[in-house]
Amino acid sequence: MGCRRGGQCLLTALCLWGLCPSPIQSEEKLKGTVGMVITFPTPVLKDGSLQYKGIGSIARVFSGQSRTDYVERFKGRVTWDNSTGLFSITHLDMSDTGEYTVEINEGNNQLKHFPLTVYDRVSKPQVNNSQTRTESDMQTCTLLCSVANGIEVTLSWYREGEEKPLNHSSSPDLSTPLTLPLETEGLFHSYSCVATNPVSNETVRATAGQYCQNTAAAHDTSRRYNIVYAVVFSTAGVLLVIGLITYLRRRRHRHREGPPSSLGSTVTEPLYTEVSHRHRNTERLTQGSQQDLSELVPSGHPDTPLTTVYDEIRPREQGEC
């Protein structure tokens, strides 16, 4: 059975004599994203394969024809483009991380190694107010940025308009969220919290006033209420003291003057009124009556005291006798 290709027969003969040349090898690191597609940039036009370390070939090409169903976990996800000769893996998963090799069996053998790392997209950071305090009449606020941790995730704070981060953090412990605090300068500067990994980034912009203003306002309101309460209670205390002093002074003054007279105040002018007298056996006397006063004495009772009756005193008019 003869060799169809002179070069292949020569290569086979050399390998039989132990003179088979070593394949040309090279390496290129690749990064993929969960759910996306990764394409290996070394073409296989006629003969070759795509291998996964620890498993072997997961796809092969023979004379321009491909077969991609060797391994169940890659079935339906490995493709070969006959126009470009490139292998691809679709719907990437974190478990697809590993070392892949494209082998080219055309002329001199070539082995191209592709260490692949699959990353998930970073989630959007969350910013919260950690604490607010006042120092030297200047309010400072501590903002706390947090994000779900992942492979090579870094969390950084930037001042708006600046490229150099104020601080940053990362952690190999993927089981706990990544957090990063920032103490702001006042309440009016703008900042950005940025979460990044090799395939994605997410940014949240924040001002200190946006997250700390309510706390600061509550602090100011509480301080104003305290001032009002202090003024009200101080005023009430002063008024109470003044009232007590006034009461004691009046009481001392009354004590010095003694108890009030039962006769009341001295009448400086006489008071007059019309006087009427009714005897039980006579009619009511009218004002100015000339009835003899003896009639007012009941018969048989000569010792009964007489009733004094006053008439109105009027000034004498001019010309009256």
CSV table of N, CA and C in Angstrom, one decimal, residues 95-202:
chain,number,residue,atom,x,y,z
A,95,SER,N,-17.0,25.9,34.8
A,95,SER,CA,-16.3,24.6,34.7
A,95,SER,C,-15.5,24.4,33.5
A,96,ASP,N,-15.7,25.3,32.5
A,96,ASP,CA,-14.9,25.2,31.2
A,96,ASP,C,-13.5,25.7,31.4
A,97,THR,N,-13.2,26.3,32.5
A,97,THR,CA,-11.8,26.8,32.8
A,97,THR,C,-10.8,25.6,32.7
A,98,GLY,N,-9.7,25.8,32.0
A,98,GLY,CA,-8.7,24.7,31.9
A,98,GLY,C,-7.8,25.0,30.7
A,99,GLU,N,-7.0,24.0,30.4
A,99,GLU,CA,-6.0,24.2,29.3
A,99,GLU,C,-6.5,23.4,28.0
A,100,TYR,N,-6.6,24.1,26.9
A,100,TYR,CA,-7.0,23.6,25.6
A,100,TYR,C,-5.8,23.6,24.7
A,101,THR,N,-5.8,22.7,23.8
A,101,THR,CA,-4.7,22.6,22.8
A,101,THR,C,-5.2,22.3,21.4
A,102,VAL,N,-4.8,23.2,20.5
A,102,VAL,CA,-5.1,22.9,19.1
A,102,VAL,C,-3.9,22.3,18.4
A,103,GLU,N,-4.2,21.1,17.9
A,103,GLU,CA,-3.1,20.3,17.2
A,103,GLU,C,-3.3,20.4,15.7
A,104,ILE,N,-2.3,20.7,15.0
A,104,ILE,CA,-2.4,20.9,13.5
A,104,ILE,C,-1.5,19.8,12.9
A,105,ASN,N,-2.1,18.9,12.1
A,105,ASN,CA,-1.3,17.8,11.5
A,105,ASN,C,-1.2,18.1,10.0
A,106,GLU,N,-0.6,19.1,9.7
A,106,GLU,CA,-0.4,19.5,8.3
A,106,GLU,C,1.0,20.0,8.1
A,107,GLY,N,1.8,19.2,7.4
A,107,GLY,CA,3.2,19.5,7.3
A,107,GLY,C,3.9,19.2,8.6
A,108,ASN,N,4.6,20.2,9.1
A,108,ASN,CA,5.2,20.1,10.4
A,108,ASN,C,4.0,20.2,11.5
A,109,ASN,N,4.0,19.3,12.4
A,109,ASN,CA,3.0,19.3,13.5
A,109,ASN,C,3.2,20.6,14.3
A,110,GLN,N,2.0,21.1,14.7
A,110,GLN,CA,2.0,22.3,15.6
A,110,GLN,C,1.1,22.0,16.7
A,111,LEU,N,1.5,22.5,17.9
A,111,LEU,CA,0.7,22.4,19.1
A,111,LEU,C,0.6,23.8,19.6
A,112,LYS,N,-0.6,24.3,19.7
A,112,LYS,CA,-0.9,25.6,20.2
A,112,LYS,C,-1.7,25.5,21.5
A,113,HIS,N,-1.1,25.9,22.7
A,113,HIS,CA,-1.8,25.7,24.0
A,113,HIS,C,-2.5,27.0,24.3
A,114,PHE,N,-3.7,26.8,24.9
A,114,PHE,CA,-4.6,27.9,25.3
A,114,PHE,C,-5.1,27.7,26.7
A,115,PRO,N,-4.4,28.2,27.7
A,115,PRO,CA,-5.0,28.2,29.0
A,115,PRO,C,-6.2,29.2,29.1
A,116,LEU,N,-7.3,28.6,29.4
A,116,LEU,CA,-8.6,29.4,29.4
A,116,LEU,C,-9.1,29.6,30.8
A,117,THR,N,-9.4,30.8,31.1
A,117,THR,CA,-10.0,31.1,32.4
A,117,THR,C,-11.4,31.8,32.1
A,118,VAL,N,-12.4,31.2,32.7
A,118,VAL,CA,-13.8,31.7,32.4
A,118,VAL,C,-14.2,32.5,33.7
A,119,TYR,N,-14.7,33.7,33.4
A,119,TYR,CA,-15.1,34.6,34.5
A,119,TYR,C,-16.6,34.8,34.4
A,120,ASP,N,-17.2,35.0,35.6
A,120,ASP,CA,-18.6,35.5,35.6
A,120,ASP,C,-18.5,37.0,35.6
A,121,ARG,N,-19.6,37.7,35.1
A,121,ARG,CA,-19.6,39.1,35.2
A,121,ARG,C,-19.8,39.6,36.6
A,122,VAL,N,-19.1,40.7,36.9
A,122,VAL,CA,-19.2,41.3,38.2
A,122,VAL,C,-20.6,41.8,38.4
A,123,SER,N,-21.1,41.7,39.6
A,123,SER,CA,-22.4,42.3,40.0
A,123,SER,C,-22.3,43.8,40.2
A,124,LYS,N,-23.4,44.5,40.3
A,124,LYS,CA,-23.3,46.0,40.5
A,124,LYS,C,-23.1,46.2,42.0
A,125,PRO,N,-22.1,47.1,42.3
A,125,PRO,CA,-21.8,47.4,43.7
A,125,PRO,C,-23.0,48.1,44.4
A,126,GLN,N,-23.1,48.0,45.7
A,126,GLN,CA,-24.1,48.6,46.5
A,126,GLN,C,-23.3,49.6,47.5
A,127,VAL,N,-23.9,50.8,47.6
A,127,VAL,CA,-23.3,51.8,48.5
A,127,VAL,C,-24.2,52.1,49.6
A,128,ASN,N,-23.7,52.2,50.8
A,128,ASN,CA,-24.5,52.5,52.0
A,128,ASN,C,-23.7,53.5,52.9
A,129,ASN,N,-24.5,54.1,53.7
A,129,ASN,CA,-23.9,55.0,54.7
A,129,ASN,C,-23.5,54.2,55.9
A,130,SER,N,-22.2,54.3,56.2
A,130,SER,CA,-21.7,53.5,57.4
A,130,SER,C,-21.8,54.4,58.7
A,131,GLN,N,-21.4,55.6,58.6
A,131,GLN,CA,-21.6,56.5,59.8
A,131,GLN,C,-21.3,57.9,59.4
A,132,THR,N,-21.9,58.9,60.2
A,132,THR,CA,-21.7,60.3,59.9
A,132,THR,C,-21.3,60.9,61.3
A,133,ARG,N,-20.4,61.8,61.2
A,133,ARG,CA,-20.0,62.5,62.4
A,133,ARG,C,-19.5,63.9,62.1
A,134,THR,N,-19.5,64.8,63.1
A,134,THR,CA,-19.1,66.2,62.9
A,134,THR,C,-17.8,66.5,63.7
A,135,GLU,N,-16.9,67.0,63.0
A,135,GLU,CA,-15.6,67.4,63.6
A,135,GLU,C,-15.3,68.8,63.2
A,136,SER,N,-15.1,69.7,64.2
A,136,SER,CA,-14.7,71.1,64.0
A,136,SER,C,-15.7,71.7,63.0
A,137,ASP,N,-17.0,71.6,63.3
A,137,ASP,CA,-18.0,72.1,62.5
A,137,ASP,C,-18.0,71.6,61.0
A,138,MET,N,-17.4,70.5,60.7
A,138,MET,CA,-17.4,69.9,59.4
A,138,MET,C,-17.9,68.5,59.5
A,139,GLN,N,-18.9,68.2,58.7
A,139,GLN,CA,-19.4,66.8,58.7
A,139,GLN,C,-18.7,65.9,57.8
A,140,THR,N,-18.3,64.8,58.3
A,140,THR,CA,-17.7,63.7,57.4
A,140,THR,C,-18.6,62.5,57.4
A,141,CYS,N,-18.5,61.8,56.3
A,141,CYS,CA,-19.4,60.6,56.1
A,141,CYS,C,-18.6,59.5,55.7
A,142,THR,N,-18.8,58.3,56.2
A,142,THR,CA,-18.1,57.1,55.8
A,142,THR,C,-19.1,56.3,54.9
A,143,LEU,N,-18.7,56.1,53.6
A,143,LEU,CA,-19.5,55.3,52.7
A,143,LEU,C,-18.9,53.9,52.6
A,144,LEU,N,-19.8,53.0,52.5
A,144,LEU,CA,-19.4,51.6,52.5
A,144,LEU,C,-19.9,51.0,51.2
A,145,CYS,N,-18.9,50.5,50.3
A,145,CYS,CA,-19.3,49.9,49.0
A,145,CYS,C,-19.0,48.4,49.1
A,146,SER,N,-20.0,47.6,48.6
A,146,SER,CA,-19.9,46.2,48.7
A,146,SER,C,-20.3,45.5,47.4
A,147,VAL,N,-19.8,44.3,47.1
A,147,VAL,CA,-20.1,43.6,45.9
A,147,VAL,C,-19.8,42.1,46.1
A,148,ALA,N,-20.6,41.3,45.4
A,148,ALA,CA,-20.3,39.9,45.5
A,148,ALA,C,-18.9,39.5,45.0
A,149,ASN,N,-18.2,38.8,45.8
A,149,ASN,CA,-16.8,38.5,45.4
A,149,ASN,C,-16.8,37.4,44.3
A,150,GLY,N,-15.7,37.4,43.5
A,150,GLY,CA,-15.5,36.4,42.5
A,150,GLY,C,-14.0,36.3,42.1
A,151,ILE,N,-13.7,35.5,41.1
A,151,ILE,CA,-12.3,35.4,40.7
A,151,ILE,C,-11.8,36.7,40.2
A,152,GLU,N,-10.7,37.1,40.8
A,152,GLU,CA,-10.0,38.3,40.4
A,152,GLU,C,-10.9,39.6,40.4
A,153,VAL,N,-11.8,39.6,41.3
A,153,VAL,CA,-12.7,40.8,41.5
A,153,VAL,C,-11.9,41.9,42.3
A,154,THR,N,-11.9,43.1,41.9
A,154,THR,CA,-11.3,44.2,42.6
A,154,THR,C,-12.3,45.3,42.8
A,155,LEU,N,-12.4,45.9,44.0
A,155,LEU,CA,-13.3,46.9,44.3
A,155,LEU,C,-12.5,48.2,44.6
A,156,SER,N,-12.8,49.3,44.0
A,156,SER,CA,-12.0,50.6,44.1
A,156,SER,C,-13.0,51.8,44.2
A,157,TRP,N,-12.4,52.8,45.0
A,157,TRP,CA,-13.1,54.1,45.1
A,157,TRP,C,-12.3,55.1,44.3
A,158,TYR,N,-13.0,55.9,43.5
A,158,TYR,CA,-12.4,57.0,42.8
A,158,TYR,C,-13.1,58.3,43.1
A,159,ARG,N,-12.4,59.4,43.2
A,159,ARG,CA,-13.0,60.7,43.2
A,159,ARG,C,-13.4,61.1,41.8
A,160,GLU,N,-14.6,61.7,41.6
A,160,GLU,CA,-15.1,62.0,40.3
A,160,GLU,C,-14.1,62.9,39.6
A,161,GLY,N,-13.7,62.4,38.3
A,161,GLY,CA,-12.8,63.2,37.5
A,161,GLY,C,-11.4,62.8,37.6
A,162,GLU,N,-11.1,61.9,38.6
A,162,GLU,CA,-9.7,61.4,38.8
A,162,GLU,C,-9.5,60.0,38.3
A,163,GLU,N,-8.3,59.6,37.8
A,163,GLU,CA,-8.1,58.3,37.3
A,163,GLU,C,-7.4,57.4,38.3
A,164,LYS,N,-6.7,58.0,39.3
A,164,LYS,CA,-6.0,57.2,40.3
A,164,LYS,C,-7.0,56.9,41.4
A,165,PRO,N,-7.1,55.6,41.8
A,165,PRO,CA,-8.1,55.2,42.8
A,165,PRO,C,-7.6,55.7,44.2
A,166,LEU,N,-8.6,56.1,45.0
A,166,LEU,CA,-8.4,56.5,46.4
A,166,LEU,C,-8.0,55.3,47.3
A,167,ASN,N,-8.6,54.2,47.0
A,167,ASN,CA,-8.3,53.0,47.7
A,167,ASN,C,-8.9,51.8,46.9
A,168,HIS,N,-8.5,50.6,47.2
A,168,HIS,CA,-9.0,49.4,46.5
A,168,HIS,C,-8.8,48.2,47.4
A,169,SER,N,-9.5,47.1,47.0
A,169,SER,CA,-9.5,45.9,47.8
A,169,SER,C,-9.9,44.7,47.0
A,170,SER,N,-9.3,43.6,47.3
A,170,SER,CA,-9.6,42.3,46.7
A,170,SER,C,-9.4,41.2,47.8
A,171,SER,N,-10.0,40.0,47.5
A,171,SER,CA,-9.8,39.0,48.5
A,171,SER,C,-9.9,37.6,47.8
A,172,PRO,N,-9.1,36.7,48.2
A,172,PRO,CA,-9.2,35.3,47.6
A,172,PRO,C,-10.3,34.5,48.2
A,173,ASP,N,-10.9,35.0,49.3
A,173,ASP,CA,-12.1,34.3,49.9
A,173,ASP,C,-13.3,34.6,49.1
A,174,LEU,N,-13.8,33.7,48.3
A,174,LEU,CA,-14.9,34.0,47.4
A,174,LEU,C,-16.2,33.7,48.1
A,175,SER,N,-16.2,33.3,49.4
A,175,SER,CA,-17.5,32.9,50.1
A,175,SER,C,-18.1,34.1,50.8
A,176,THR,N,-17.3,35.2,50.9
A,176,THR,CA,-17.8,36.4,51.6
A,176,THR,C,-17.8,37.6,50.6
A,177,PRO,N,-18.8,38.5,50.8
A,177,PRO,CA,-18.8,39.7,49.9
A,177,PRO,C,-17.5,40.6,50.1
A,178,LEU,N,-17.2,41.3,49.1
A,178,LEU,CA,-16.0,42.2,49.1
A,178,LEU,C,-16.6,43.6,49.5
A,179,THR,N,-16.0,44.2,50.6
A,179,THR,CA,-16.4,45.5,51.0
A,179,THR,C,-15.2,46.5,51.1
A,180,LEU,N,-15.6,47.8,50.9
A,180,LEU,CA,-14.5,48.8,50.9
A,180,LEU,C,-15.1,50.1,51.4
A,181,PRO,N,-14.6,50.6,52.6
A,181,PRO,CA,-15.1,51.9,53.1
A,181,PRO,C,-14.4,53.1,52.6
A,182,LEU,N,-15.0,54.2,52.6
A,182,LEU,CA,-14.4,55.5,52.2
A,182,LEU,C,-14.9,56.6,53.1
A,183,GLU,N,-14.0,57.3,53.7
A,183,GLU,CA,-14.3,58.5,54.5
A,183,GLU,C,-14.3,59.7,53.6
A,184,THR,N,-15.4,60.4,53.4
A,184,THR,CA,-15.5,61.5,52.5
A,184,THR,C,-15.0,62.8,53.1
A,185,GLU,N,-14.8,63.8,52.3
A,185,GLU,CA,-14.4,65.1,52.8
A,185,GLU,C,-15.7,66.0,52.6
A,186,GLY,N,-16.4,66.2,53.6
A,186,GLY,CA,-17.6,67.0,53.5
A,186,GLY,C,-18.7,66.1,52.9
A,187,LEU,N,-19.8,66.8,52.5
A,187,LEU,CA,-21.0,66.1,52.0
A,187,LEU,C,-21.3,66.4,50.5
A,188,PHE,N,-20.4,67.1,49.8
A,188,PHE,CA,-20.7,67.6,48.5
A,188,PHE,C,-19.8,67.1,47.4
A,189,HIS,N,-18.8,66.3,47.7
A,189,HIS,CA,-17.9,65.7,46.7
A,189,HIS,C,-18.6,64.5,46.0
A,190,SER,N,-18.3,64.2,44.8
A,190,SER,CA,-18.8,63.0,44.1
A,190,SER,C,-17.7,61.9,44.0
A,191,TYR,N,-18.2,60.7,44.1
A,191,TYR,CA,-17.2,59.6,44.1
A,191,TYR,C,-17.8,58.5,43.2
A,192,SER,N,-17.0,57.5,42.8
A,192,SER,CA,-17.4,56.4,42.1
A,192,SER,C,-16.8,55.1,42.7
A,193,CYS,N,-17.7,54.1,42.9
A,193,CYS,CA,-17.2,52.8,43.4
A,193,CYS,C,-17.3,51.9,42.2
A,194,VAL,N,-16.1,51.3,41.9
A,194,VAL,CA,-16.0,50.5,40.7
A,194,VAL,C,-15.6,49.0,41.0
A,195,ALA,N,-16.4,48.1,40.5
A,195,ALA,CA,-16.1,46.7,40.7
A,195,ALA,C,-15.6,46.2,39.3
A,196,THR,N,-14.4,45.5,39.3
A,196,THR,CA,-13.9,45.0,38.0
A,196,THR,C,-13.4,43.6,38.1
A,197,ASN,N,-13.4,42.9,37.0
A,197,ASN,CA,-12.6,41.7,36.9
A,197,ASN,C,-12.1,41.7,35.4
A,198,PRO,N,-11.3,40.7,35.0
A,198,PRO,CA,-10.7,40.8,33.6
A,198,PRO,C,-11.7,40.9,32.5
A,199,VAL,N,-13.0,40.6,32.7
A,199,VAL,CA,-13.9,40.6,31.5
A,199,VAL,C,-15.0,41.6,31.7
A,200,SER,N,-15.2,42.3,32.8
A,200,SER,CA,-16.3,43.2,33.0
A,200,SER,C,-16.0,44.2,34.1
A,201,ASN,N,-16.9,45.2,34.2
A,201,ASN,CA,-16.8,46.2,35.2
A,201,ASN,C,-18.2,46.8,35.5
A,202,GLU,N,-18.4,47.2,36.7
A,202,GLU,CA,-19.7,47.9,37.0
A,202,GLU,C,-19.3,49.1,37.9
